């Protein structure tokens, strides 16, 4: 092959001296890094709307959107585990486990189950109530009869709706009136205990974490 003549070399375009492939690769890496940071910051600043309980909700409570509060939260992919406006059905929903006031409503804690599975009634509880017992507390109801010294559970999975009165004196003993929501199949047993004059006590089913 004959060497290029001087005229051919003059017509051949020369590569710019400033061009360096390593520089191009470096610029591309910087651009990609900046784009990634922008995407991460944007994702961190993105909020979603979820519902929180406007007040303590007990098992069996029937609620509508008016009972809930829209809250802006940063949950990322975890938002799918909570009740959002897009997942809120029209009409009423039923609470299937206790939700504290201000707590985000878990999607698994509500449903369109039949509210007839639960019943609300007022019981008279003997003795002082534990400090941890309040609206929304899950409790077991224990009964002690005059003929039997051994107490027993007459209703589990009950939920305190409200404490109507505290420490009134009946026959020299402190008695509190408490409204409960209980499984409907335990209503008869509770009424029997009340009719028999059994002493009823509430025991928290869950010990709350200390704050």
GROMACS .gro file of C-alpha atoms in nm:
model
  211
    1UNK     CA    1   0.000   0.000   0.000
    2UNK     CA    2   0.149   0.333  -0.104
    3UNK     CA    3   0.179   0.606   0.157
    4UNK     CA    4  -0.069   0.894   0.144
    5UNK     CA    5   0.044   1.191  -0.051
    6UNK     CA    6   0.074   1.529   0.106
    7UNK     CA    7  -0.249   1.645  -0.069
    8UNK     CA    8  -0.443   1.339   0.062
    9UNK     CA    9  -0.327   1.404   0.412
   10UNK     CA   10  -0.439   1.763   0.383
   11UNK     CA   11  -0.793   1.656   0.271
   12UNK     CA   12  -0.832   1.396   0.550
   13UNK     CA   13  -1.022   1.546   0.848
   14UNK     CA   14  -0.815   1.544   1.160
   15UNK     CA   15  -0.959   1.446   1.504
   16UNK     CA   16  -0.995   1.748   1.730
   17UNK     CA   17  -0.712   1.751   1.973
   18UNK     CA   18  -0.949   1.834   2.263
   19UNK     CA   19  -1.166   1.522   2.212
   20UNK     CA   20  -1.098   1.244   2.460
   21UNK     CA   21  -1.329   0.937   2.486
   22UNK     CA   22  -1.261   0.924   2.858
   23UNK     CA   23  -1.396   1.277   2.894
   24UNK     CA   24  -1.719   1.178   2.718
   25UNK     CA   25  -1.762   0.877   2.945
   26UNK     CA   26  -1.703   1.094   3.252
   27UNK     CA   27  -1.963   1.348   3.140
   28UNK     CA   28  -2.217   1.071   3.081
   29UNK     CA   29  -2.156   0.931   3.429
   30UNK     CA   30  -2.200   1.273   3.588
   31UNK     CA   31  -2.527   1.332   3.401
   32UNK     CA   32  -2.660   0.989   3.502
   33UNK     CA   33  -2.563   1.050   3.865
   34UNK     CA   34  -2.735   1.389   3.875
   35UNK     CA   35  -3.049   1.242   3.718
   36UNK     CA   36  -3.053   0.964   3.979
   37UNK     CA   37  -3.021   1.209   4.266
   38UNK     CA   38  -3.305   1.422   4.125
   39UNK     CA   39  -3.529   1.115   4.099
   40UNK     CA   40  -3.450   1.009   4.457
   41UNK     CA   41  -3.519   1.356   4.595
   42UNK     CA   42  -3.844   1.373   4.400
   43UNK     CA   43  -3.954   1.036   4.534
   44UNK     CA   44  -3.868   1.139   4.892
   45UNK     CA   45  -4.074   1.458   4.860
   46UNK     CA   46  -4.377   1.280   4.712
   47UNK     CA   47  -4.669   1.240   4.949
   48UNK     CA   48  -4.978   1.024   4.931
   49UNK     CA   49  -5.321   1.073   5.084
   50UNK     CA   50  -5.440   0.818   5.339
   51UNK     CA   51  -5.725   0.815   5.589
   52UNK     CA   52  -5.677   0.847   5.964
   53UNK     CA   53  -5.939   0.781   6.228
   54UNK     CA   54  -6.106   1.100   6.347
   55UNK     CA   55  -6.180   0.932   6.682
   56UNK     CA   56  -6.123   0.594   6.842
   57UNK     CA   57  -6.295   0.322   6.638
   58UNK     CA   58  -6.402  -0.004   6.798
   59UNK     CA   59  -6.473  -0.341   6.645
   60UNK     CA   60  -6.815  -0.339   6.483
   61UNK     CA   61  -6.832   0.039   6.436
   62UNK     CA   62  -6.993   0.139   6.108
   63UNK     CA   63  -6.820   0.446   5.963
   64UNK     CA   64  -6.833   0.661   5.653
   65UNK     CA   65  -6.582   0.894   5.495
   66UNK     CA   66  -6.712   1.171   5.725
   67UNK     CA   67  -6.567   0.982   6.023
   68UNK     CA   68  -6.218   0.979   5.868
   69UNK     CA   69  -5.954   1.247   5.816
   70UNK     CA   70  -5.748   1.279   5.499
   71UNK     CA   71  -5.378   1.289   5.589
   72UNK     CA   72  -5.074   1.354   5.368
   73UNK     CA   73  -4.808   1.093   5.439
   74UNK     CA   74  -4.479   0.965   5.295
   75UNK     CA   75  -4.516   0.589   5.291
   76UNK     CA   76  -4.384   0.495   4.949
   77UNK     CA   77  -4.483   0.142   4.851
   78UNK     CA   78  -4.628   0.085   5.201
   79UNK     CA   79  -4.927   0.305   5.111
   80UNK     CA   80  -5.095  -0.005   4.967
   81UNK     CA   81  -5.146  -0.134   5.322
   82UNK     CA   82  -5.363   0.163   5.425
   83UNK     CA   83  -5.705   0.297   5.338
   84UNK     CA   84  -5.687   0.570   5.072
   85UNK     CA   85  -5.955   0.769   4.887
   86UNK     CA   86  -5.914   0.544   4.582
   87UNK     CA   87  -5.980   0.234   4.796
   88UNK     CA   88  -6.266   0.379   4.998
   89UNK     CA   89  -6.595   0.219   4.887
   90UNK     CA   90  -6.912   0.421   4.855
   91UNK     CA   91  -7.132   0.415   5.160
   92UNK     CA   92  -7.038   0.251   5.489
   93UNK     CA   93  -6.756   0.030   5.607
   94UNK     CA   94  -6.724  -0.179   5.921
   95UNK     CA   95  -6.428  -0.175   6.160
   96UNK     CA   96  -6.288  -0.523   6.220
   97UNK     CA   97  -6.022  -0.433   6.477
   98UNK     CA   98  -5.956  -0.145   6.713
   99UNK     CA   99  -5.817   0.176   6.560
  100UNK     CA  100  -5.694   0.456   6.786
  101UNK     CA  101  -5.783   0.820   6.728
  102UNK     CA  102  -5.543   0.976   6.478
  103UNK     CA  103  -5.407   0.639   6.366
  104UNK     CA  104  -5.380   0.569   5.994
  105UNK     CA  105  -5.651   0.320   5.901
  106UNK     CA  106  -5.502  -0.013   5.790
  107UNK     CA  107  -5.684  -0.155   5.489
  108UNK     CA  108  -5.698  -0.488   5.673
  109UNK     CA  109  -5.881  -0.328   5.970
  110UNK     CA  110  -6.197  -0.240   5.778
  111UNK     CA  111  -6.428  -0.420   5.547
  112UNK     CA  112  -6.782  -0.464   5.428
  113UNK     CA  113  -6.851  -0.745   5.674
  114UNK     CA  114  -7.192  -0.772   5.834
  115UNK     CA  115  -7.223  -0.545   6.134
  116UNK     CA  116  -7.470  -0.798   6.279
  117UNK     CA  117  -7.170  -1.010   6.381
  118UNK     CA  118  -7.124  -0.772   6.674
  119UNK     CA  119  -7.346  -0.625   6.941
  120UNK     CA  120  -7.319  -0.329   7.176
  121UNK     CA  121  -7.424  -0.347   7.540
  122UNK     CA  122  -7.354  -0.179   7.872
  123UNK     CA  123  -7.213  -0.377   8.165
  124UNK     CA  124  -7.140  -0.288   8.525
  125UNK     CA  125  -6.780  -0.363   8.612
  126UNK     CA  126  -6.678  -0.422   8.973
  127UNK     CA  127  -6.367  -0.263   9.115
  128UNK     CA  128  -6.131  -0.007   8.969
  129UNK     CA  129  -6.061  -0.013   8.597
  130UNK     CA  130  -5.699  -0.055   8.485
  131UNK     CA  131  -5.546   0.272   8.375
  132UNK     CA  132  -5.483   0.128   8.029
  133UNK     CA  133  -5.855   0.067   7.970
  134UNK     CA  134  -6.026   0.335   7.764
  135UNK     CA  135  -6.220   0.383   7.444
  136UNK     CA  136  -6.088   0.142   7.183
  137UNK     CA  137  -5.919  -0.097   7.428
  138UNK     CA  138  -5.953  -0.467   7.349
  139UNK     CA  139  -6.051  -0.657   7.666
  140UNK     CA  140  -6.157  -0.994   7.800
  141UNK     CA  141  -6.462  -0.992   8.027
  142UNK     CA  142  -6.423  -1.212   8.335
  143UNK     CA  143  -6.705  -1.312   8.568
  144UNK     CA  144  -6.698  -1.436   8.925
  145UNK     CA  145  -7.019  -1.584   9.062
  146UNK     CA  146  -7.131  -1.603   9.421
  147UNK     CA  147  -7.160  -1.981   9.400
  148UNK     CA  148  -6.822  -2.028   9.231
  149UNK     CA  149  -6.500  -1.874   9.352
  150UNK     CA  150  -6.324  -1.958   9.025
  151UNK     CA  151  -6.353  -1.672   8.772
  152UNK     CA  152  -6.392  -1.743   8.402
  153UNK     CA  153  -6.397  -1.554   8.074
  154UNK     CA  154  -6.751  -1.488   7.952
  155UNK     CA  155  -6.654  -1.277   7.649
  156UNK     CA  156  -6.321  -1.242   7.474
  157UNK     CA  157  -6.237  -1.008   7.186
  158UNK     CA  158  -6.459  -0.739   7.337
  159UNK     CA  159  -6.382  -0.372   7.275
  160UNK     CA  160  -6.449  -0.076   7.504
  161UNK     CA  161  -6.661   0.185   7.327
  162UNK     CA  162  -6.692   0.428   7.618
  163UNK     CA  163  -6.670   0.448   7.996
  164UNK     CA  164  -7.008   0.593   8.087
  165UNK     CA  165  -6.952   0.636   8.461
  166UNK     CA  166  -6.670   0.559   8.698
  167UNK     CA  167  -6.655   0.446   9.058
  168UNK     CA  168  -7.018   0.482   9.157
  169UNK     CA  169  -7.091   0.301   9.482
  170UNK     CA  170  -7.330   0.007   9.472
  171UNK     CA  171  -7.371  -0.194   9.795
  172UNK     CA  172  -7.047  -0.045   9.921
  173UNK     CA  173  -6.843  -0.150   9.619
  174UNK     CA  174  -6.700   0.062   9.337
  175UNK     CA  175  -6.880  -0.002   9.008
  176UNK     CA  176  -6.814   0.143   8.663
  177UNK     CA  177  -7.059   0.137   8.371
  178UNK     CA  178  -6.884   0.051   8.048
  179UNK     CA  179  -7.022   0.021   7.696
  180UNK     CA  180  -6.874  -0.276   7.509
  181UNK     CA  181  -6.887  -0.420   7.161
  182UNK     CA  182  -6.879  -0.799   7.183
  183UNK     CA  183  -6.921  -1.089   6.942
  184UNK     CA  184  -7.295  -1.151   6.911
  185UNK     CA  185  -7.259  -1.515   7.011
  186UNK     CA  186  -7.134  -1.403   7.357
  187UNK     CA  187  -7.426  -1.170   7.433
  188UNK     CA  188  -7.639  -1.441   7.593
  189UNK     CA  189  -7.355  -1.550   7.822
  190UNK     CA  190  -7.295  -1.190   7.933
  191UNK     CA  191  -7.665  -1.133   8.003
  192UNK     CA  192  -7.675  -1.453   8.202
  193UNK     CA  193  -7.382  -1.332   8.413
  194UNK     CA  194  -7.553  -0.998   8.470
  195UNK     CA  195  -7.883  -1.163   8.564
  196UNK     CA  196  -7.705  -1.394   8.808
  197UNK     CA  197  -7.541  -1.097   8.979
  198UNK     CA  198  -7.188  -1.210   8.886
  199UNK     CA  199  -6.904  -0.965   8.942
  200UNK     CA  200  -6.762  -0.860   8.605
  201UNK     CA  201  -6.406  -0.743   8.548
  202UNK     CA  202  -6.225  -0.617   8.238
  203UNK     CA  203  -5.875  -0.740   8.162
  204UNK     CA  204  -5.685  -0.574   7.876
  205UNK     CA  205  -5.619  -0.827   7.602
  206UNK     CA  206  -5.303  -0.642   7.498
  207UNK     CA  207  -5.057  -0.455   7.715
  208UNK     CA  208  -4.985  -0.119   7.544
  209UNK     CA  209  -4.630  -0.005   7.484
  210UNK     CA  210  -4.502   0.258   7.724
  211UNK     CA  211  -4.473   0.606   7.576
   0.00000   0.00000   0.00000
